[in-house]
Short mmCIF file of C-alpha atoms in Angstrom, two decimals:
data_model
loop_
_atom_site.label_atom_id
_atom_site.label_comp_id
_atom_site.label_asym_id
_atom_site.label_seq_id
_atom_site.Cartn_x
_atom_site.Cartn_y
_atom_site.Cartn_z
CA MET A 108 107.14 43.84 140.26
CA ASP A 109 109.82 44.82 137.79
CA ILE A 110 109.25 46.71 134.59
CA SER A 111 109.78 43.68 132.31
CA ARG A 112 107.03 41.69 134.00
CA LEU A 113 104.71 44.73 133.93
CA MET A 114 105.35 45.15 130.21
CA ALA A 115 104.72 41.45 129.68
CA ILE A 116 101.41 41.65 131.55
CA LEU A 117 100.36 44.71 129.57
CA GLY A 118 101.37 42.94 126.36
CA ALA A 119 99.27 39.98 127.31
CA ARG A 120 96.31 42.10 128.41
CA TRP A 121 96.53 44.83 125.79
CA ARG A 122 92.95 44.30 124.73
CA ALA A 123 91.71 45.12 128.26
CA VAL A 124 93.88 48.24 128.34
CA VAL A 125 92.59 49.40 124.98
CA LEU A 126 89.01 48.75 126.02
CA ALA A 127 89.47 50.72 129.25
CA VAL A 128 91.04 53.66 127.40
CA ALA A 129 88.26 53.61 124.82
CA ALA A 130 85.58 53.41 127.50
CA VAL A 131 86.98 56.36 129.48
CA LEU A 132 87.46 58.43 126.33
CA ALA A 133 83.92 57.62 125.15
CA LEU A 134 82.53 58.51 128.58
CA THR A 135 84.44 61.79 128.55
CA LEU A 136 83.16 62.70 125.09
CA ALA A 137 79.62 61.73 126.07
CA VAL A 138 79.70 63.85 129.21
CA HIS A 139 81.15 66.77 127.26
CA ALA A 140 78.40 66.45 124.66
CA ALA A 141 75.63 66.03 127.23
CA LEU A 142 76.55 68.90 129.57
CA PRO A 143 75.48 72.37 128.40
CA PRO A 144 78.13 75.09 128.04
CA ARG A 145 78.91 77.05 131.20
CA TYR A 146 79.99 80.67 131.09
CA THR A 147 81.83 82.42 133.92
CA ALA A 148 81.54 86.21 134.29
CA ALA A 149 83.87 88.08 136.65
CA ALA A 150 83.74 91.46 138.42
CA ALA A 151 86.14 93.07 140.88
CA ILE A 152 85.52 95.26 143.94
CA VAL A 153 88.31 97.29 145.55
CA LEU A 154 88.09 97.90 149.31
CA ASP A 155 89.53 100.73 151.35
CA VAL A 156 90.57 99.14 154.65
CA ARG A 157 91.80 102.42 156.19
CA GLY A 158 88.35 103.15 157.62
CA LEU A 159 88.09 106.86 156.77
CA ASN A 160 85.07 108.78 158.01
CA PRO A 161 83.38 110.20 154.89
CA VAL A 162 82.36 113.43 156.66
CA LEU A 163 85.23 114.19 159.03
CA GLY A 164 87.94 112.75 156.79
CA VAL A 165 89.73 111.07 159.70
CA ALA A 166 90.54 107.40 160.24
CA GLU A 167 88.17 105.55 162.53
CA ALA A 168 89.48 103.16 165.13
CA ARG A 169 89.25 99.53 163.97
CA ALA A 170 89.43 96.43 166.12
CA VAL A 171 89.99 94.07 163.15
CA THR A 172 92.84 93.57 160.71
CA PRO A 173 92.58 94.32 156.98
CA ARG A 174 92.50 90.59 156.17
CA ASN A 175 89.52 90.16 158.49
CA VAL A 176 87.90 93.12 156.77
CA LEU A 177 88.26 91.34 153.41
CA GLY A 178 86.83 88.15 154.86
CA THR A 179 83.92 90.06 156.36
CA GLN A 180 83.17 91.82 153.08
CA ALA A 181 83.40 88.53 151.16
CA SER A 182 80.89 86.98 153.56
CA MET A 183 78.68 90.00 153.06
CA VAL A 184 78.74 89.49 149.28
CA ARG A 185 77.71 85.84 149.77
CA SER A 186 74.99 86.70 152.30
CA ASP A 187 71.36 85.78 151.80
CA GLY A 188 70.29 89.43 151.94
CA VAL A 189 72.56 90.41 149.05
CA ALA A 190 71.43 87.38 147.04
CA ARG A 191 67.78 88.30 147.60
CA GLN A 192 68.49 91.80 146.38
CA VAL A 193 69.98 90.31 143.20
CA VAL A 194 66.85 88.22 142.70
CA ARG A 195 64.66 91.29 143.14
CA ARG A 196 66.85 93.51 140.95
CA LEU A 197 66.84 91.03 138.04
CA ARG A 198 63.25 89.82 138.69
CA LEU A 199 64.44 86.22 138.58
CA VAL A 200 61.26 85.04 140.29
CA ASP A 201 59.44 85.91 137.07
CA ASP A 202 62.08 84.21 134.90
CA PRO A 203 60.51 81.10 133.30
CA ALA A 204 63.65 78.96 133.56
CA GLN A 205 64.25 79.81 137.22
CA ARG A 206 60.62 79.34 138.11
CA ALA A 207 60.48 75.99 136.31
CA ALA A 208 63.59 74.81 138.15
CA TRP A 209 62.01 75.86 141.44
CA GLN A 210 58.81 74.01 140.57
CA ARG A 211 60.75 70.83 139.73
CA ALA A 212 62.88 70.99 142.87
CA THR A 213 60.22 71.90 145.44
CA GLN A 214 56.93 71.11 143.71
CA GLY A 215 55.98 74.74 144.25
CA GLN A 216 56.49 74.64 148.02
CA GLY A 217 58.34 77.34 149.98
CA ASP A 218 59.69 80.75 149.03
CA ALA A 219 60.79 80.97 145.42
CA GLU A 220 62.95 84.02 146.09
CA ALA A 221 64.90 82.28 148.88
CA TRP A 222 65.37 79.13 146.75
CA ILE A 223 66.64 81.09 143.73
CA ALA A 224 68.93 83.16 145.98
CA ALA A 225 70.45 80.00 147.47
CA ARG A 226 70.90 78.58 143.98
CA LEU A 227 72.71 81.72 142.84
CA LEU A 228 75.06 81.54 145.83
CA LYS A 229 76.06 77.99 144.85
CA SER A 230 77.40 79.30 141.54
CA LEU A 231 79.06 82.41 143.03
CA ASP A 232 82.71 82.46 144.00
CA VAL A 233 84.14 85.36 146.05
CA ARG A 234 87.78 85.51 147.06
CA PRO A 235 90.63 88.05 147.39
CA ALA A 236 92.52 88.60 144.16
CA ALA A 237 95.87 87.99 145.91
CA GLU A 238 97.32 87.47 149.36
CA ASP A 239 98.32 91.12 149.78
CA SER A 240 95.50 92.62 147.70
CA ASN A 241 92.47 94.66 148.78
CA VAL A 242 90.51 93.53 145.71
CA LEU A 243 87.67 91.03 145.88
CA ASP A 244 87.07 88.94 142.75
CA LEU A 245 83.47 87.92 142.08
CA GLN A 246 82.86 85.07 139.64
CA TYR A 247 79.51 83.64 138.62
CA ALA A 248 79.12 80.63 136.35
CA GLY A 249 75.90 79.94 134.43
CA PRO A 250 74.59 78.48 131.20
CA ASP A 251 73.79 81.93 129.76
CA ALA A 252 76.71 84.32 129.19
CA VAL A 253 74.61 87.49 129.23
CA GLN A 254 72.70 86.42 132.34
CA ALA A 255 75.94 85.44 134.10
CA ALA A 256 77.37 88.93 133.50
CA ALA A 257 74.11 90.52 134.67
CA ILE A 258 74.07 88.41 137.83
CA VAL A 259 77.69 89.10 138.80
CA ASN A 260 77.17 92.84 138.25
CA ALA A 261 73.96 92.68 140.27
CA PHE A 262 75.87 91.03 143.13
CA ALA A 263 78.45 93.84 143.05
CA ASP A 264 75.77 96.55 143.01
CA ALA A 265 73.73 94.84 145.74
CA TYR A 266 76.84 94.54 147.91
CA LEU A 267 77.62 98.26 147.53
CA ALA A 268 74.01 99.11 148.37
CA THR A 269 74.13 96.86 151.43
CA ALA A 270 77.44 98.34 152.60
CA LEU A 271 76.04 101.84 152.17
CA SER A 272 72.88 100.84 154.02
CA LEU A 273 74.89 99.41 156.91
CA ARG A 274 76.63 102.77 157.26
CA SER A 275 73.72 105.09 156.51
CA ASP A 276 70.93 103.34 158.43
CA PRO A 277 72.58 103.77 161.87
CA ALA A 278 73.40 107.34 160.87
CA ARG A 279 69.73 107.94 160.01
CA VAL A 280 68.67 106.52 163.37
CA SER A 281 71.22 108.77 165.08
CA ALA A 282 70.02 111.74 163.02
CA ALA A 283 66.44 111.11 164.14
CA PHE A 284 67.60 110.89 167.75
CA PHE A 285 69.63 114.10 167.49
CA THR A 286 66.71 115.84 165.77
CA GLU A 287 64.49 115.01 168.72
CA GLN A 288 67.16 116.06 171.19
CA ALA A 289 67.72 119.31 169.26
CA GLN A 290 64.01 120.15 169.56
CA VAL A 291 64.05 119.47 173.30
CA LEU A 292 67.23 121.50 173.85
CA ARG A 293 65.92 124.34 171.68
CA ALA A 294 62.80 124.52 173.84
CA GLN A 295 64.99 124.54 176.96
CA LEU A 296 67.13 127.31 175.47
CA GLU A 297 64.06 129.41 174.68
CA VAL A 298 62.76 128.93 178.23
CA ALA A 299 66.13 129.93 179.70
CA GLN A 300 66.32 133.03 177.50
CA SER A 301 62.75 133.97 178.39
CA ARG A 302 63.54 133.68 182.10
CA LEU A 303 66.62 135.83 181.64
CA SER A 304 64.72 138.52 179.71
CA ALA A 305 61.87 138.56 182.26
CA TYR A 306 64.35 138.84 185.11
CA GLN A 307 66.12 141.74 183.40
CA ARG A 308 62.83 143.57 182.85
CA GLN A 309 61.72 142.92 186.40
CA ASN A 310 64.94 144.27 187.90
CA GLY A 311 65.48 147.03 185.36
CA ILE A 312 68.76 145.59 184.10
CA VAL A 313 69.63 146.79 180.62
CA GLY A 314 72.87 146.07 178.84
CA GLY A 315 75.91 145.00 180.76
CA ASP A 316 77.32 146.23 184.07
CA GLU A 317 77.12 150.00 183.27
CA ARG A 318 74.31 150.74 185.71
CA LEU A 319 76.03 148.88 188.51
CA ASP A 320 79.21 150.80 187.80
CA VAL A 321 77.34 154.14 187.87
CA GLU A 322 75.56 153.29 191.11
CA THR A 323 78.82 152.13 192.68
CA ALA A 324 80.50 155.37 191.66
CA SER A 325 77.59 157.34 193.19
CA LEU A 326 77.94 155.30 196.37
CA ASN A 327 81.62 156.13 196.57
CA ALA A 328 80.94 159.80 195.96
CA LEU A 329 78.23 159.92 198.66
CA SER A 330 80.54 158.12 201.06
CA ALA A 331 83.22 160.78 200.48
CA LEU A 332 80.67 163.61 200.96
CA GLN A 333 79.35 162.01 204.12
CA ILE A 334 82.84 161.78 205.56
CA GLU A 335 83.46 165.43 204.69
CA ALA A 336 80.11 166.50 206.17
CA ARG A 337 80.88 164.61 209.35
CA ALA A 338 84.18 166.43 209.70
CA GLN A 339 82.48 169.79 209.11
CA ARG A 340 79.74 168.95 211.60
CA ILE A 341 82.25 168.04 214.26
CA GLU A 342 84.20 171.23 213.66
CA THR A 343 81.17 173.56 213.67
CA SER A 344 79.68 171.80 216.69
CA SER A 345 82.91 172.34 218.60
CA ARG A 346 83.03 176.02 217.66
CA SER A 347 79.37 176.46 218.59
CA GLN A 348 79.89 174.89 222.00
CA GLN A 349 82.93 177.09 222.59
CA ALA A 350 80.98 180.16 221.53
CA GLN A 351 78.12 179.26 223.87
CA ALA A 352 80.47 178.79 226.80
CA ARG A 353 82.75 181.81 226.23
CA ALA A 354 81.20 183.94 223.55
CA GLY A 355 83.34 186.99 224.35
CA SER A 356 86.59 185.13 223.93
CA SER A 357 85.55 182.85 221.12
CA PRO A 358 87.75 183.32 218.05
CA ASP A 359 84.78 182.70 215.76
CA VAL A 360 82.94 185.57 217.46
CA LEU A 361 85.87 187.92 217.69
CA VAL A 362 86.70 187.45 214.05
CA SER A 363 83.46 189.27 213.14
CA PRO A 364 84.16 192.80 211.77
CA VAL A 365 81.10 194.21 213.56
CA VAL A 366 82.23 192.77 216.87
CA GLN A 367 85.73 194.08 216.31
CA GLN A 368 84.35 197.56 215.50
CA LEU A 369 82.10 197.52 218.53
CA LEU A 370 84.99 196.40 220.73
CA SER A 371 87.09 199.27 219.41
CA SER A 372 84.29 201.79 219.96
CA LEU A 373 83.62 200.36 223.41
CA ALA A 374 87.26 200.59 224.36
CA ALA A 375 87.42 204.22 223.21
CA ALA A 376 84.21 205.09 225.07
CA GLN A 377 85.45 203.41 228.20
CA ALA A 378 88.68 205.39 227.95
CA ARG A 379 86.73 208.63 227.64
CA LEU A 380 84.53 207.57 230.57
CA GLN A 381 87.57 206.92 232.67
CA VAL A 382 88.96 210.38 231.85
CA ALA A 383 85.59 212.05 232.54
CA ARG A 384 85.32 210.39 235.91
CA GLY A 385 88.66 211.81 236.87
CA SER A 386 87.82 215.35 235.88
CA LEU A 387 84.05 215.60 236.18
CA GLY A 388 81.55 215.02 238.89
CA ALA A 389 79.25 212.05 239.13
CA LYS A 390 76.25 214.04 238.02
CA HIS A 391 77.95 215.89 235.27
CA PRO A 392 75.95 215.65 232.06
CA GLN A 393 79.00 214.95 229.97
CA LEU A 394 79.97 212.06 232.27
CA LEU A 395 76.44 210.73 232.13
CA ALA A 396 76.46 210.97 228.33
CA VAL A 397 79.72 209.06 228.08
CA ALA A 398 78.40 206.46 230.54
CA ASP A 399 75.22 206.06 228.45
CA GLU A 400 77.37 205.68 225.32
CA VAL A 401 79.43 202.97 227.00
CA ALA A 402 76.30 201.14 228.14
CA GLN A 403 74.77 201.38 224.67
CA LEU A 404 77.97 200.08 223.04
CA GLN A 405 78.13 197.22 225.56
CA THR A 406 74.54 196.30 224.79
CA GLU A 407 75.20 196.37 221.08
CA LEU A 408 78.37 194.29 221.60
CA ASP A 409 76.48 191.70 223.65
CA ARG A 410 73.75 191.58 221.05
CA GLU A 411 76.30 191.16 218.21
CA VAL A 412 78.20 188.49 220.17
CA ALA A 413 74.93 186.62 220.71
CA ARG A 414 74.10 186.96 217.03
CA ALA A 415 77.53 185.54 216.08
CA ALA A 416 77.13 182.66 218.54
CA ALA A 417 73.66 181.98 217.12
CA SER A 418 75.15 182.00 213.65
CA LEU A 419 77.66 179.37 214.78
CA ARG A 420 74.85 177.29 216.26
CA MET A 421 72.92 177.62 213.03
CA GLY A 422 75.99 176.50 211.03
CA ALA A 423 76.47 173.51 213.33
CA SER A 424 72.77 172.59 212.96
CA ILE A 425 72.97 172.92 209.19
CA ASN A 426 76.03 170.68 209.12
CA GLU A 427 74.26 168.13 211.32
CA GLN A 428 71.26 168.14 208.99
CA ARG A 429 73.51 167.87 205.95
CA GLU A 430 75.36 164.95 207.49
CA ALA A 431 72.09 163.24 208.38
CA SER A 432 70.79 163.80 204.84
CA LEU A 433 73.99 162.45 203.35
CA ARG A 434 73.86 159.50 205.73
CA GLY A 435 70.33 158.68 204.60
CA SER A 436 71.28 159.07 200.95
CA LEU A 437 74.34 156.91 201.52
CA GLU A 438 72.29 154.15 203.15
CA ALA A 439 69.72 154.30 200.37
CA GLN A 440 72.47 154.17 197.75
CA ARG A 441 74.11 151.28 199.55
CA ARG A 442 70.82 149.37 199.56
CA ARG A 443 70.38 150.14 195.86
CA VAL A 444 73.87 148.88 195.06
CA LEU A 445 73.26 145.73 197.10
CA GLN A 446 69.99 145.17 195.27
CA LEU A 447 71.74 145.61 191.94
CA LYS A 448 74.47 143.17 192.96
CA THR A 449 71.90 140.65 194.12
CA ALA A 450 69.99 141.12 190.87
CA ARG A 451 73.23 140.84 188.93
CA ASP A 452 74.08 137.58 190.72
CA GLY A 453 70.66 136.17 189.90
CA MET A 454 71.03 137.31 186.30
CA SER A 455 74.49 135.74 186.11
CA MET A 456 73.00 132.42 187.17
CA LEU A 457 70.28 132.73 184.54
CA GLU A 458 72.91 133.72 181.97
CA ARG A 459 74.95 130.61 182.84
CA ASP A 460 71.84 128.47 182.46
CA ALA A 461 71.09 130.07 179.09
CA GLU A 462 74.70 129.66 177.96
CA SER A 463 74.76 126.01 179.02
CA ALA A 464 71.51 125.42 177.13
CA ARG A 465 72.95 127.21 174.10
CA LYS A 466 76.15 125.13 174.13
CA ALA A 467 74.21 121.88 174.48
CA TYR A 468 71.94 122.91 171.62
CA GLU A 469 74.89 123.87 169.40
CA GLN A 470 76.68 120.57 170.10
CA VAL A 471 73.58 118.57 169.25
CA GLN A 472 73.09 120.66 166.11
CA LEU A 473 76.68 119.91 165.08
CA ARG A 474 76.25 116.18 165.62
CA LEU A 475 72.92 116.33 163.78
CA VAL A 476 74.58 117.90 160.73
CA GLN A 477 77.38 115.31 160.82
CA THR A 478 75.02 112.35 161.10
CA ARG A 479 72.82 113.70 158.31
CA GLN A 480 75.86 114.03 156.08
CA GLU A 481 77.00 110.52 157.01
CA SER A 482 73.54 109.12 156.25
CA SER A 483 73.53 110.68 152.78
CA SER A 484 77.21 110.40 151.84
CA PRO A 485 78.40 107.57 149.55
CA SER A 486 80.44 104.78 151.10
CA PRO A 487 84.16 105.29 150.44
CA GLU A 488 85.08 101.80 151.65
CA ALA A 489 84.21 99.93 148.47
CA SER A 490 83.88 100.65 144.77
CA ILE A 491 83.58 98.59 141.64
CA LEU A 492 86.96 98.13 140.02
CA SER A 493 85.75 96.21 136.96
CA VAL A 494 82.30 95.20 135.77
CA GLY A 495 81.40 91.78 134.45
CA VAL A 496 81.02 91.32 130.70
CA ALA A 497 79.37 88.44 128.85
CA PRO A 498 82.10 85.84 128.17
CA SER A 499 82.49 84.71 124.57
CA GLU A 500 83.76 81.23 125.42
CA SER A 501 82.54 78.55 127.76
CA SER A 502 84.48 78.06 130.95
CA ARG A 503 84.10 74.26 130.76
CA PRO A 504 87.20 72.36 129.56
CA GLY A 505 87.26 71.82 125.75
CA LEU A 506 88.18 68.75 123.73
CA VAL A 507 91.77 69.90 123.52
CA LEU A 508 92.01 69.36 127.27
CA LEU A 509 89.44 66.60 127.73
CA VAL A 510 90.86 64.16 125.11
CA PRO A 511 94.41 64.04 126.59
CA LEU A 512 92.91 63.87 130.07
CA GLY A 513 90.61 61.02 129.03
CA LEU A 514 93.51 59.18 127.42
CA ALA A 515 95.60 59.54 130.56
CA LEU A 516 92.79 58.41 132.86
CA GLY A 517 91.91 55.55 130.49
CA THR A 518 95.52 54.41 130.39
CA VAL A 519 95.78 54.39 134.16
CA LEU A 520 92.48 52.54 134.42
CA GLY A 521 93.58 50.02 131.74
CA VAL A 522 96.82 49.31 133.60
CA LEU A 523 94.90 48.72 136.82
CA VAL A 524 92.44 46.43 135.02
CA ALA A 525 95.30 44.44 133.43
CA LEU A 526 97.03 44.02 136.78
CA LEU A 527 93.77 42.98 138.43
CA LEU A 528 93.05 40.38 135.70
CA ASP A 529 96.58 39.05 135.87
CA ARG A 530 96.31 38.66 139.61
CA ARG A 531 93.12 36.63 139.29
CA ARG A 532 94.28 34.55 136.28
CA PRO A 533 97.93 34.99 135.36
CA LEU A 534 98.98 34.21 131.79
CA ILE A 535 102.73 34.40 132.36
CA HIS A 536 104.66 32.45 134.98
CA TYR A 537 108.27 32.87 136.10
CA PRO A 538 110.71 30.45 137.74
CA ALA A 539 110.24 32.22 141.06
CA ASP A 540 106.53 31.39 140.92
CA LEU A 541 107.29 27.67 140.55
CA ARG A 542 109.62 27.67 143.53
CA GLN A 543 106.89 29.23 145.66
CA TRP A 544 104.48 26.48 144.58
CA GLY A 545 107.07 23.68 145.15
CA VAL A 546 106.97 22.62 141.49
CA PRO A 547 110.29 21.53 139.90
CA LEU A 548 111.54 23.56 136.97
CA LEU A 549 111.91 21.41 133.85
CA ALA A 550 112.64 23.95 131.12
CA VAL A 551 112.48 27.64 130.24
CA VAL A 552 111.00 28.81 126.97
CA PRO A 553 112.69 32.11 126.19
CA HIS A 554 110.16 33.28 123.63
CA ALA A 555 106.70 31.75 123.65
CA ARG A 556 103.73 32.73 121.60
CA LEU A 557 100.74 32.86 123.82
CA PRO A 558 97.63 31.14 122.52
CA GLY A 559 94.17 32.57 122.87
CA SER A 560 92.83 33.61 126.17
CA ARG A 561 90.95 30.33 126.57
CA SER A 562 94.12 28.12 126.28
CA ARG A 563 96.16 27.05 129.25
CA PRO A 564 99.03 29.26 130.43
CA VAL A 565 102.59 28.49 129.41
CA LEU A 566 105.91 29.43 130.87
CA GLY A 567 107.48 32.73 129.88
CA ALA A 568 110.99 34.13 129.90
CA PRO A 569 112.84 34.08 133.19
CA ALA A 570 113.03 37.25 135.26
#
């Protein structure tokens, strides 16, 4: 269909077009007058998608992308739990209008809080502010401007409380677990320390390794003395045996001043006896006196040699006793040192047990402090960027927008109605239409005035 025929049809059906435009415009004005005003309040929440730990200040490992984080947080805002918190915060169950709407919709059946929460979610819109933004825009539309602002702010506050609860509740559970573990480990530490103290008292261990060092030094000193005593015993025993076998020629005997003096006196007396025998008779008194002197000196020499040999035997016996005493002391000291080492090994094991219990207790205490701080610290992942205020104007389209829109829709509808009427009962015919019907063309009226709608159609201008 060309434009000239369309204009001709519209000219012929202009009343239908006008009626359609008027009907649409009237319907638009009626709907605008019948619907109550609707006010939209908006709030904004900024999210930190870095995932910082509020206590340690380090980034936590995330398995999701920032865009998924925004989607998750938006779903959390629109969750039933957050909506129920809004209902409880604003006490909407006690609101007469909300309760009346619930009564009309459900005849008083079911949970009023759940129904009001679902109704609030239908009027709530949550979406990111921009494609590359970490800001969530919250918009709530309602008939009351003040209530709309209160509801959108309540949704923002309830979301922050829920986000904080999702972080702090697991931390509180962990804190309770670590508190219980800390009590158990503290009891184990006290038991380990008590065992260590009792073991130290039982074995006489005080302080560090000083006593073991002193006893080891004493053992080394006794070992050196025992070696020295053994050498002295061997030496004196050898001299004593030599003196017993050949006392007269023993150097230890001959070194005695008394023996040396007696040997000198004996040698002089024997020399005088030898001279007297050569010059005197066998019965001469002087010879007999010299012989008695020699015998007396020999007796004294033998007695002194025996005394010196006995002195050597006594020295050897003393050295044997000293060595035996040192050997006994050395064995006793060795047993004492071994006992101390054994006690020290047992104490070292108890010390390791106590140290392990102390480290485990300290680690649990550290985790307990961290989890307690996490359970009480504010959530850094979200904060309110802007609060909702009561809008001064309705968010519904005004007459300035509705009238042109109604005119446009009415015009389109009028054109469609005119075309539909012309298709069912055409008022204008063209030569091409006659050829299709097999009717001969007799004449063409270039300009014809169309009679009323009830008259028969006439021919119009050619296409």
